[in-house]
């Protein structure tokens, strides 16, 4: 096992260096990927919360969640945790079905949505085998209280576009999903969930770069992907 | 309609439905999707089910009209025009449903301006648009001379016919011959088009490998068969109950022939449904079996057992085979009506249960949101809007029936 993985500070520093190196290449030569170490996940949901904070996602819209399962019967039980962001598949079934080409796989390997084009038909939601896509119904967490909390109406910067959620306007009425925090990546920052993982269970980087931490982890450790039999070829890998 | 009382009752119900629909429409427009009950797991609900229901009725009615116009089955000539008109109205009701379902209704035109032809949905929209245009032209050529003749009538019907004649004045037998030829060509093009577009609706579901219950090669075919059964049932019921020549031997003989057609289609539907269910259940793949068990033993078991099986299969099967009922226009009409009602359930069971199985185990529990739920019951807003759309269809149908030359033909007329 590579030493660096166990040194918490170094992993972040190293991944940011990886990121900087990748950003110097043309976008089509990058392949962003995520590696999640299931042996280190404690299901604290820090990733879920940091994603909410970064993207100000409303109720029901979740880009990343932690699936918790109890295995066995008491007293012989254990819990298993499975963080699930968008898999950013190499062959994304959600992209195929969009009737208006509002979603596609970007040059650098991120499955993105153009909020101004999406008609909100939700066909892609049905096509995703991972439940990674959600629909923005236009709800607010603090609706029905004396005031909608300012953090819910503050602008978001997904895809580098400033938007404020108002009824009738995108992204309300759109399908929304994890985009690897592309707005942060292009500023040289790691996705929010990577930064905030308390157990350093999540890693991010350029899969095309053999020297990146993610590539090294995938070389050294056993990894698997979700529902590989569907041929989607996810770019999120799990270590166990 | 001959019976004034019935006619008033029909309009009272229709206007009430329109009023209810106006409330639903107001809610939908002001609150967007917030008042809808479909959620993050079951992302499609009542409206998508109603959409495939009406689009099925439309394709089915059209294919039956094509028996006459494209294949020359003269036996059904008296109802051919009514079938075309039914196809038009049903299509309109389908499109309204799916339009209200969109997250951004104002962007529907993008399907035309920037279609993605790898998507079955884009194909479907383009195909039903072609079908819609074809229907309009076929209907016009079929009724052109009647529009000219009706244009001489006083009042609203005459006025409408004068507009719809679009300045055409030629009443010569030669022009009628040309019209018949055009209708035959359009009807013949319409057959593969209707098969493609309704098969395409089935394929829209069938291609989704993420939902094992949809992902079956039988889906496009199943959709076609159910379109024919439900469309056939609807036409049979309409003809049995409202044809002007009710009570004549001519009427009851045509109704019972329609009944024979519907019986054959019901049997075909039973075969297809059995194939779909039995293969999936035997295969025992959890993602495939769970939705079917949901359909058969879940909280809405009665939609399947009483609706789909009872009203959709057993009742028509009995009414159309028992000697005393199969020749009685009223009971054959009831069989048709029973199928029409049952197919709402068939469509709901196609859309909803396969979506109620989470893609990953534990996903529902992982998302703390009331919208992440395996149980879906349409909200008041969804019901109201649907009722309104059905009311609108009923209003247009009744208006068209009395103002346009679509009444079933009979020898006396």
XYZ file of C-alpha atoms in Angstrom:
653
model
C 0.000 0.000 0.000
C 1.463 3.363 -0.935
C 2.548 5.361 2.080
C 1.031 8.606 0.887
C -2.541 7.359 1.224
C -2.161 7.150 4.959
C -0.784 10.622 5.371
C -3.851 12.772 5.465
C -2.432 16.159 4.613
C -0.301 14.822 1.846
C -3.211 13.204 0.035
C -5.006 16.540 -0.400
C -1.819 18.338 -1.359
C -0.948 15.611 -3.774
C -4.401 15.590 -5.373
C -4.258 19.363 -5.816
C -0.895 18.993 -7.498
C -2.389 16.271 -9.723
C -5.222 18.665 -10.540
C -2.896 21.491 -11.447
C -0.933 19.199 -13.732
C -4.106 17.969 -15.408
C -5.397 21.500 -15.976
C -2.286 22.304 -17.964
C -3.247 19.644 -20.502
C -5.961 20.211 -23.137
C -9.374 19.158 -21.714
C -9.733 16.186 -24.072
C -6.576 14.620 -22.623
C -7.945 14.619 -19.083
C -10.199 11.894 -17.706
C -11.566 12.855 -14.339
C -12.292 9.993 -12.013
C -13.109 9.352 -8.393
C -11.894 6.606 -6.107
C -13.778 5.814 -2.901
C -12.176 3.686 -0.213
C -15.033 1.793 1.410
C -12.800 0.579 4.222
C -12.400 4.177 5.365
C -15.939 5.471 4.961
C -17.708 5.925 8.303
C -21.003 7.174 6.847
C -20.742 10.580 8.488
C -22.386 12.157 5.426
C -19.872 15.011 5.381
C -19.724 14.531 1.608
C -23.507 14.774 1.333
C -23.526 17.964 3.377
C -20.547 19.602 1.673
C -22.185 18.908 -1.679
C -25.403 20.530 -0.429
C -23.420 23.546 0.754
C -21.471 23.894 -2.484
C -24.366 23.414 -4.883
C -27.198 24.609 -2.601
C -29.314 21.710 -3.750
C -32.973 21.819 -2.657
C -34.919 19.035 -0.899
C -34.917 15.836 -2.929
C -32.043 16.926 -5.131
C -28.999 14.985 -3.999
C -25.867 14.732 -6.065
C -24.128 12.385 -3.687
C -25.560 10.232 -0.926
C -24.256 7.538 1.398
C -26.184 4.296 1.206
C -26.097 2.486 4.536
C -26.868 -1.153 4.911
C -26.876 -3.540 7.833
C -25.609 -7.001 7.070
C -26.317 -10.052 9.271
C -28.544 -10.475 12.325
C -27.936 -9.207 15.803
C -25.499 -9.704 17.468
C -23.533 -10.722 14.390
C -24.017 -7.579 12.392
C -21.949 -5.085 10.576
C -22.751 -1.955 8.653
C -21.644 -1.309 5.125
C -21.534 2.133 3.603
C -21.625 3.045 -0.044
C -21.170 6.679 -1.029
C -22.825 7.229 -4.395
C -22.059 10.267 -6.535
C -22.712 10.303 -10.299
C -20.591 7.585 -11.894
C -19.717 9.781 -14.901
C -19.961 6.671 -17.061
C -17.883 6.340 -20.173
C -21.086 5.119 -21.874
C -23.751 7.090 -20.042
C -27.258 5.666 -20.702
C -28.767 8.955 -19.523
C -27.075 10.857 -22.352
C -28.402 8.494 -25.020
C -32.028 9.056 -24.099
C -32.144 12.863 -23.879
C -34.491 14.025 -26.663
C -32.894 17.468 -27.005
C -29.171 16.807 -26.393
C -29.322 18.786 -23.169
C -26.891 16.410 -21.488
C -23.623 15.019 -22.750
C -20.224 13.722 -21.768
C -17.827 16.663 -21.762
C -14.376 16.534 -23.302
C -12.815 15.950 -19.908
C -15.199 13.128 -19.087
C -17.876 14.819 -16.982
C -21.550 14.116 -17.701
C -22.963 17.639 -17.772
C -26.408 19.202 -18.230
C -27.240 22.434 -20.015
C -29.928 23.832 -17.722
C -31.111 26.281 -20.362
C -31.848 23.487 -22.813
C -33.230 20.727 -20.564
C -37.021 20.509 -20.999
C -37.513 18.566 -17.763
C -38.986 15.395 -19.270
C -37.066 13.232 -16.744
C -36.427 10.438 -19.245
C -32.745 10.500 -18.208
C -33.736 9.954 -14.575
C -35.387 6.682 -15.559
C -32.356 5.670 -17.640
C -29.704 6.088 -14.946
C -28.970 2.706 -13.336
C -27.518 4.410 -10.248
C -30.301 6.826 -9.324
C -27.812 9.641 -9.699
C -30.183 12.057 -11.384
C -32.849 14.024 -9.567
C -35.501 16.516 -10.565
C -35.698 20.031 -9.107
C -39.352 20.398 -8.070
C -38.820 23.969 -6.938
C -38.992 23.310 -3.211
C -37.074 24.940 -0.361
C -36.085 23.420 2.979
C -37.287 26.437 4.911
C -40.505 26.896 2.967
C -43.444 27.468 5.294
C -41.241 29.112 7.926
C -41.383 32.892 8.404
C -38.540 33.361 5.974
C -36.778 31.233 3.386
C -33.235 31.024 4.694
C -30.790 33.180 2.723
C -28.463 30.235 2.100
C -31.204 28.622 0.015
C -31.655 31.593 -2.258
C -27.996 32.482 -2.583
C -26.667 32.056 -6.123
C -24.959 28.871 -7.207
C -22.136 28.623 -9.681
C -22.596 25.209 -11.231
C -20.902 24.920 -14.614
C -19.446 28.365 -13.943
C -22.856 30.000 -14.405
C -24.345 32.179 -11.702
C -27.951 31.232 -11.013
C -30.527 32.001 -8.354
C -33.365 29.536 -7.941
C -36.703 31.163 -8.796
C -39.933 29.422 -9.796
C -40.206 28.954 -13.534
C -36.522 29.480 -14.161
C -33.697 26.985 -14.439
C -32.530 25.013 -12.591
C -36.060 24.636 -11.180
C -37.902 22.259 -13.489
C -34.619 20.736 -14.624
C -32.951 17.433 -13.963
C -29.843 17.935 -11.851
C -26.860 15.791 -11.020
C -23.327 15.682 -9.679
C -20.893 17.341 -12.065
C -17.673 16.662 -10.129
C -17.908 20.346 -9.058
C -16.637 21.385 -12.460
C -16.840 25.046 -11.391
C -14.286 24.291 -8.658
C -12.071 22.062 -10.812
C -11.476 24.821 -13.296
C -10.329 27.061 -10.460
C -7.862 24.437 -9.319
C -10.027 23.248 -6.414
C -11.029 19.671 -5.638
C -14.725 18.686 -5.614
C -16.371 19.693 -2.333
C -16.958 16.108 -1.209
C -13.281 15.258 -1.642
C -12.152 18.206 0.456
C -14.572 17.563 3.273
C -14.331 13.786 3.695
C -13.312 13.354 7.317
C -11.850 9.894 6.822
C -10.070 10.696 3.554
C -12.104 7.967 1.909
C -12.618 9.891 -1.336
C -9.980 10.634 -3.931
C -10.175 12.540 -7.158
C -7.907 13.107 -10.118
C -6.949 12.510 -13.702
C -7.201 8.842 -14.661
C -5.169 9.514 -17.795
C -2.203 10.623 -15.701
C -0.295 7.558 -14.491
C 1.321 9.615 -11.759
C -1.936 10.842 -10.237
C -2.967 9.530 -6.847
C -6.158 7.997 -8.258
C -4.210 6.094 -10.910
C -1.766 4.881 -8.285
C -4.540 3.696 -5.996
C -6.224 1.799 -8.816
C -2.918 0.118 -9.645
C -2.149 -0.893 -6.105
C -5.528 -1.794 -4.660
C -8.395 -4.056 -5.632
C -11.211 -1.966 -7.036
C -14.658 -2.513 -8.436
C -17.337 -0.462 -10.144
C -21.100 -0.529 -9.669
C -23.219 -2.601 -12.064
C -20.323 -3.269 -14.403
C -22.434 -5.800 -16.285
C -24.486 -2.973 -17.803
C -21.489 -1.821 -19.804
C -21.703 1.755 -18.547
C -18.010 1.817 -17.585
C -18.239 4.125 -14.557
C -15.433 6.519 -13.696
C -16.095 6.130 -9.981
C -14.150 3.262 -8.472
C -14.577 1.595 -5.109
C -11.750 0.155 -3.028
C -12.656 -2.567 -0.575
C -77.667 12.443 -29.508
C -81.351 11.569 -29.693
C -82.002 11.575 -26.010
C -82.077 15.164 -24.764
C -81.738 14.214 -21.096
C -78.624 12.163 -21.731
C -77.178 14.962 -23.781
C -77.694 17.467 -20.961
C -76.143 15.052 -18.495
C -73.143 14.601 -20.776
C -72.608 18.328 -21.028
C -73.117 18.870 -17.313
C -70.443 16.282 -16.529
C -68.138 17.675 -19.201
C -68.449 21.253 -17.967
C -67.885 20.133 -14.392
C -64.744 18.296 -15.515
C -63.561 21.404 -17.330
C -64.119 23.495 -14.208
C -62.146 21.015 -12.113
C -59.454 21.046 -14.786
C -59.253 24.834 -14.659
C -58.367 24.611 -10.959
C -55.725 21.979 -11.710
C -54.367 24.097 -14.523
C -54.152 27.135 -12.241
C -52.220 25.115 -9.637
C -49.898 23.664 -12.241
C -49.109 27.040 -13.768
C -48.613 28.908 -10.513
C -46.842 26.284 -8.426
C -45.018 24.373 -11.138
C -44.364 20.812 -10.085
C -44.463 21.451 -6.349
C -48.007 20.155 -6.002
C -47.314 17.002 -7.980
C -46.814 13.735 -6.130
C -44.410 12.042 -8.482
C -41.009 12.245 -6.928
C -37.352 11.443 -7.182
C -37.792 7.688 -7.484
C -41.126 7.448 -9.261
C -40.365 10.376 -11.569
C -43.233 9.689 -13.934
C -46.782 9.446 -12.723
C -50.413 9.770 -13.732
C -49.758 12.124 -16.644
C -47.256 9.866 -18.388
C -49.636 6.933 -17.896
C -52.523 8.962 -19.312
C -50.302 10.026 -22.169
C -49.564 6.464 -23.241
C -53.201 5.584 -22.619
C -54.560 8.197 -25.009
C -51.800 7.751 -27.529
C -52.695 4.051 -27.534
C -56.379 4.845 -28.073
C -55.382 7.121 -30.936
C -53.111 4.620 -32.665
C -55.662 1.837 -32.150
C -58.558 3.869 -33.539
C -56.423 4.949 -36.476
C -55.346 1.401 -37.328
C -58.980 0.335 -37.323
C -59.848 3.187 -39.701
C -56.965 1.970 -41.855
C -58.704 -1.389 -42.192
C -61.192 0.499 -44.320
C -59.105 3.202 -45.968
C -55.928 1.248 -46.656
C -57.078 -2.348 -46.809
C -60.602 -1.893 -48.132
C -62.425 -3.833 -45.426
C -65.799 -2.350 -46.357
C -67.573 -3.978 -43.432
C -66.279 -1.287 -41.092
C -66.793 1.634 -43.511
C -69.648 3.141 -41.414
C -67.329 3.818 -38.486
C -64.142 4.654 -40.415
C -64.613 8.417 -40.308
C -65.560 8.359 -36.663
C -62.421 6.287 -36.005
C -60.255 8.944 -37.672
C -61.919 11.672 -35.657
C -61.491 9.656 -32.454
C -57.799 9.216 -33.280
C -57.395 12.984 -33.626
C -59.093 13.861 -30.351
C -57.287 11.118 -28.418
C -53.948 12.293 -29.779
C -54.729 15.825 -28.655
C -55.511 14.592 -25.136
C -52.287 12.588 -25.078
C -50.146 15.523 -26.139
C -51.738 17.857 -23.588
C -50.917 15.382 -20.816
C -47.284 15.029 -21.752
C -46.913 18.751 -22.271
C -48.044 19.506 -18.717
C -45.594 16.891 -17.489
C -42.570 18.797 -18.782
C -40.425 20.711 -16.312
C -40.203 23.569 -18.787
C -43.351 23.605 -20.887
C -42.155 26.585 -22.921
C -39.203 24.605 -24.249
C -41.136 21.821 -25.997
C -40.163 23.251 -29.407
C -36.563 22.173 -28.787
C -37.561 18.638 -29.687
C -38.037 20.022 -33.194
C -35.201 22.520 -33.319
C -32.505 20.366 -31.748
C -33.615 16.740 -31.786
C -31.267 14.030 -30.577
C -32.138 11.101 -32.797
C -30.397 8.585 -30.617
C -33.252 9.146 -28.172
C -36.437 7.147 -28.619
C -38.302 10.137 -27.228
C -37.113 12.375 -30.057
C -38.162 9.714 -32.547
C -41.518 9.412 -30.890
C -42.171 13.165 -31.043
C -41.176 13.392 -34.691
C -43.250 10.366 -35.574
C -46.388 11.494 -33.793
C -46.031 14.935 -35.314
C -45.935 13.352 -38.774
C -48.868 11.198 -37.732
C -50.804 14.239 -36.536
C -50.251 16.057 -39.840
C -51.186 12.948 -41.779
C -54.347 12.537 -39.712
C -55.397 16.112 -40.458
C -54.879 15.687 -44.182
C -56.516 12.278 -44.308
C -59.497 13.581 -42.372
C -59.808 16.610 -44.632
C -59.681 14.669 -47.886
C -62.136 12.162 -46.503
C -64.648 14.848 -45.470
C -63.915 17.586 -48.065
C -67.065 17.132 -50.111
C -69.197 16.932 -47.000
C -67.696 20.178 -45.764
C -68.753 21.814 -49.027
C -72.262 20.360 -48.737
C -72.574 21.183 -45.047
C -71.406 24.714 -45.807
C -74.894 25.425 -47.089
C -76.376 24.615 -43.695
C -77.417 27.491 -41.463
C -75.829 28.167 -38.101
C -72.606 27.058 -36.492
C -72.223 23.770 -38.358
C -72.485 25.523 -41.721
C -70.093 28.258 -40.678
C -67.539 25.744 -39.425
C -67.873 23.642 -42.570
C -67.396 26.709 -44.773
C -64.138 27.473 -42.967
C -62.950 23.873 -43.007
C -63.659 23.493 -46.719
C -60.762 25.952 -47.195
C -62.354 27.401 -50.321
C -62.732 24.038 -52.013
C -65.883 23.943 -54.158
C -65.494 20.883 -56.360
C -68.331 18.435 -55.763
C -67.780 16.418 -58.940
C -67.603 12.626 -58.750
C -64.103 12.840 -60.290
C -62.854 14.920 -57.407
C -64.420 12.463 -54.962
C -62.529 9.701 -56.742
C -59.328 11.670 -56.330
C -60.113 12.205 -52.641
C -60.655 8.488 -52.138
C -57.324 7.803 -53.792
C -55.528 10.352 -51.619
C -57.153 8.918 -48.492
C -56.066 5.438 -49.516
C -52.480 6.581 -49.991
C -52.449 8.530 -46.732
C -54.111 5.664 -44.890
C -51.523 3.251 -46.274
C -48.638 5.517 -45.231
C -50.352 5.916 -41.890
C -50.264 2.209 -41.102
C -46.466 1.849 -40.864
C -46.326 5.310 -39.312
C -48.794 4.402 -36.561
C -46.986 1.119 -35.992
C -43.658 2.897 -35.806
C -44.793 5.656 -33.537
C -46.744 3.528 -31.132
C -44.177 0.753 -31.254
C -41.747 3.592 -30.623
C -43.591 4.558 -27.439
C -43.138 0.959 -26.301
C -39.491 1.107 -27.316
C -39.092 4.298 -25.318
C -39.634 2.138 -22.247
C -38.108 -1.018 -23.675
C -34.660 0.474 -24.256
C -34.199 1.456 -20.616
C -31.820 -1.223 -19.353
C -31.728 0.442 -15.939
C -35.323 -0.717 -15.363
C -35.373 -4.473 -15.915
C -39.165 -4.613 -15.937
C -39.284 -2.314 -18.976
C -36.269 -3.759 -20.697
C -38.010 -6.372 -22.810
C -38.154 -6.888 -26.547
C -41.839 -7.554 -26.181
C -42.569 -3.985 -25.138
C -43.033 -2.346 -28.562
C -45.291 -5.225 -29.609
C -47.188 -5.236 -26.345
C -47.875 -1.543 -26.863
C -49.223 -2.158 -30.342
C -51.512 -4.920 -29.194
C -52.820 -2.877 -26.296
C -53.365 0.085 -28.629
C -55.478 -2.088 -30.890
C -57.471 -3.598 -28.030
C -58.165 -0.294 -26.287
C -58.826 1.590 -29.538
C -61.087 -1.200 -30.749
C -62.920 -1.273 -27.434
C -63.445 2.482 -27.520
C -64.836 2.513 -31.054
C -67.096 -0.421 -30.294
C -68.487 1.300 -27.225
C -68.972 4.621 -29.014
C -70.669 3.026 -31.986
C -72.805 0.753 -29.811
C -74.049 3.584 -27.611
C -74.345 6.668 -29.787
C -74.804 5.619 -33.403
C -77.933 7.299 -34.862
C -79.224 3.981 -36.211
C -79.336 2.248 -32.806
C -81.878 -0.532 -32.634
C -81.742 -1.417 -36.324
C -80.536 -4.862 -37.415
C -77.836 -3.095 -39.427
C -76.483 -1.494 -36.248
C -76.488 -4.598 -34.088
C -74.894 -6.693 -36.804
C -72.017 -4.219 -37.177
C -71.622 -3.976 -33.400
C -71.393 -7.715 -33.079
C -68.813 -7.819 -35.889
C -66.814 -5.179 -34.060
C -67.166 -7.399 -31.006
C -65.579 -10.282 -32.905
C -62.639 -8.074 -33.862
C -62.235 -6.931 -30.257
C -62.484 -10.517 -28.999
C -59.592 -11.548 -31.216
C -57.556 -8.598 -30.013
C -58.326 -9.337 -26.351
C -57.106 -12.897 -26.846
C -53.916 -11.590 -28.430
C -53.464 -9.197 -25.525
C -53.891 -12.024 -23.016
C -51.226 -14.003 -24.855
C -48.788 -11.100 -24.844
C -49.414 -10.180 -21.236
C -49.011 -13.792 -20.155
C -45.737 -14.083 -22.084
C -44.377 -10.900 -20.537
C -45.324 -11.822 -16.965
C -44.534 -15.524 -16.997
C -41.082 -15.176 -18.552
C -40.089 -12.458 -16.110
C -41.446 -14.313 -13.082
C -39.774 -17.577 -14.065
C -36.474 -15.782 -14.601
C -36.620 -14.555 -10.987
C -34.239 -11.646 -11.464
C -35.153 -9.437 -8.498
C -35.297 -6.171 -10.451
C -37.605 -7.846 -12.938
C -39.842 -9.646 -10.466
C -40.249 -6.916 -7.839
C -42.343 -4.577 -10.005
C -44.555 -7.462 -11.131
C -45.129 -8.569 -7.552
C -45.897 -4.953 -6.754
C -48.485 -4.981 -9.517
C -50.062 -8.269 -8.420
C -49.761 -8.174 -4.637
C -48.863 -4.560 -3.783
C -51.174 -1.937 -2.317
C -52.796 -1.426 -5.711
C -53.386 -5.125 -6.436
C -56.949 -4.373 -7.488
C -55.766 -2.270 -10.439
C -54.324 -5.485 -11.839
C -56.802 -8.125 -10.673
C -60.034 -6.188 -10.922
C -59.000 -3.705 -13.619
C -56.475 -5.281 -15.930
C -57.577 -8.914 -15.588
C -61.231 -8.516 -14.593
C -62.461 -5.613 -16.691
C -59.808 -5.886 -19.381
C -59.856 -9.636 -19.995
C -62.523 -11.679 -18.164
C -65.526 -9.371 -18.655
C -64.993 -8.770 -22.401
C -64.096 -12.429 -22.896
C -67.395 -13.514 -21.330
C -69.561 -10.847 -22.943
C -68.081 -11.482 -26.371
C -68.390 -15.283 -26.266
C -71.700 -15.920 -24.481
C -74.330 -16.406 -27.121
C -76.973 -14.067 -25.755
C -74.624 -11.145 -25.102
C -72.305 -11.320 -28.090
C -75.124 -10.489 -30.468
C -76.634 -7.827 -28.252
C -75.350 -4.366 -29.150
C -75.684 -3.093 -25.589
C -73.586 -5.853 -24.042
C -70.954 -5.716 -26.752
C -70.764 -1.991 -26.063
C -70.352 -2.733 -22.359
C -67.484 -5.091 -23.219
C -65.819 -2.295 -25.161
C -66.359 0.188 -22.346
C -64.997 -2.283 -19.829
C -61.768 -2.545 -21.856
C -61.500 1.227 -22.165
C -61.705 1.587 -18.382
C -59.335 -1.330 -17.721
C -56.604 0.105 -19.908
C -56.156 3.123 -17.664
C -54.967 0.546 -15.124
C -52.797 -1.222 -17.693
C -51.040 2.054 -18.449
C -50.593 2.984 -14.797
C -49.080 -0.445 -14.162
C -46.672 -0.018 -17.043
C -45.336 3.343 -15.876
C -45.347 3.314 -12.103
C -44.365 -0.038 -10.532
C -41.154 -0.475 -12.587
C -40.040 2.931 -11.290
C -40.840 2.088 -7.680
C -37.897 -0.284 -7.319
C -34.792 1.679 -6.259
C -31.854 1.345 -8.646
C -29.556 0.565 -5.738
C -30.544 -1.208 -2.542
C -30.858 1.270 0.309
C -31.107 4.311 -1.949
C -34.543 5.288 -0.656
C -33.367 5.308 2.956
C -30.238 7.253 1.994
C -32.173 10.241 0.682
C -34.107 12.025 3.408
C -36.905 13.400 1.266
C -40.629 12.671 1.116
C -40.203 12.591 -2.654
C -37.875 9.617 -2.370
C -40.592 7.069 -1.811
C -41.682 3.774 -3.295
C -45.361 4.645 -2.943
C -46.970 7.011 -5.394
C -50.528 8.216 -5.337
C -51.354 11.052 -7.749
C -51.968 14.389 -6.044
C -55.215 16.379 -6.266
C -53.526 18.725 -8.736
C -52.539 15.809 -10.972
C -56.044 14.328 -10.876
C -57.707 17.682 -11.472
C -55.581 18.520 -14.469
C -56.116 15.063 -15.965
C -59.868 15.302 -15.403
C -59.799 18.680 -17.129
C -57.948 17.307 -20.141
C -60.407 14.418 -20.412
C -63.246 16.943 -20.089
C -61.751 19.013 -22.875
C -61.513 15.916 -25.049
C -65.144 15.068 -24.289
C -66.239 18.615 -25.126
C -64.339 18.628 -28.409
C -65.643 15.177 -29.227
C -69.255 16.133 -28.656
C -68.879 19.395 -30.541
C -67.173 17.653 -33.431
C -69.761 14.930 -33.411
C -72.617 17.371 -33.809
C -70.887 19.990 -35.977
C -68.686 17.934 -38.297
C -69.542 15.219 -40.812
C -68.244 12.349 -38.690
C -71.415 10.516 -37.644
C -71.421 6.822 -38.404
C -72.939 6.225 -41.806
C -76.029 4.135 -42.234
C -78.011 3.178 -45.279
C -80.990 5.247 -44.254
C -78.999 8.468 -43.993
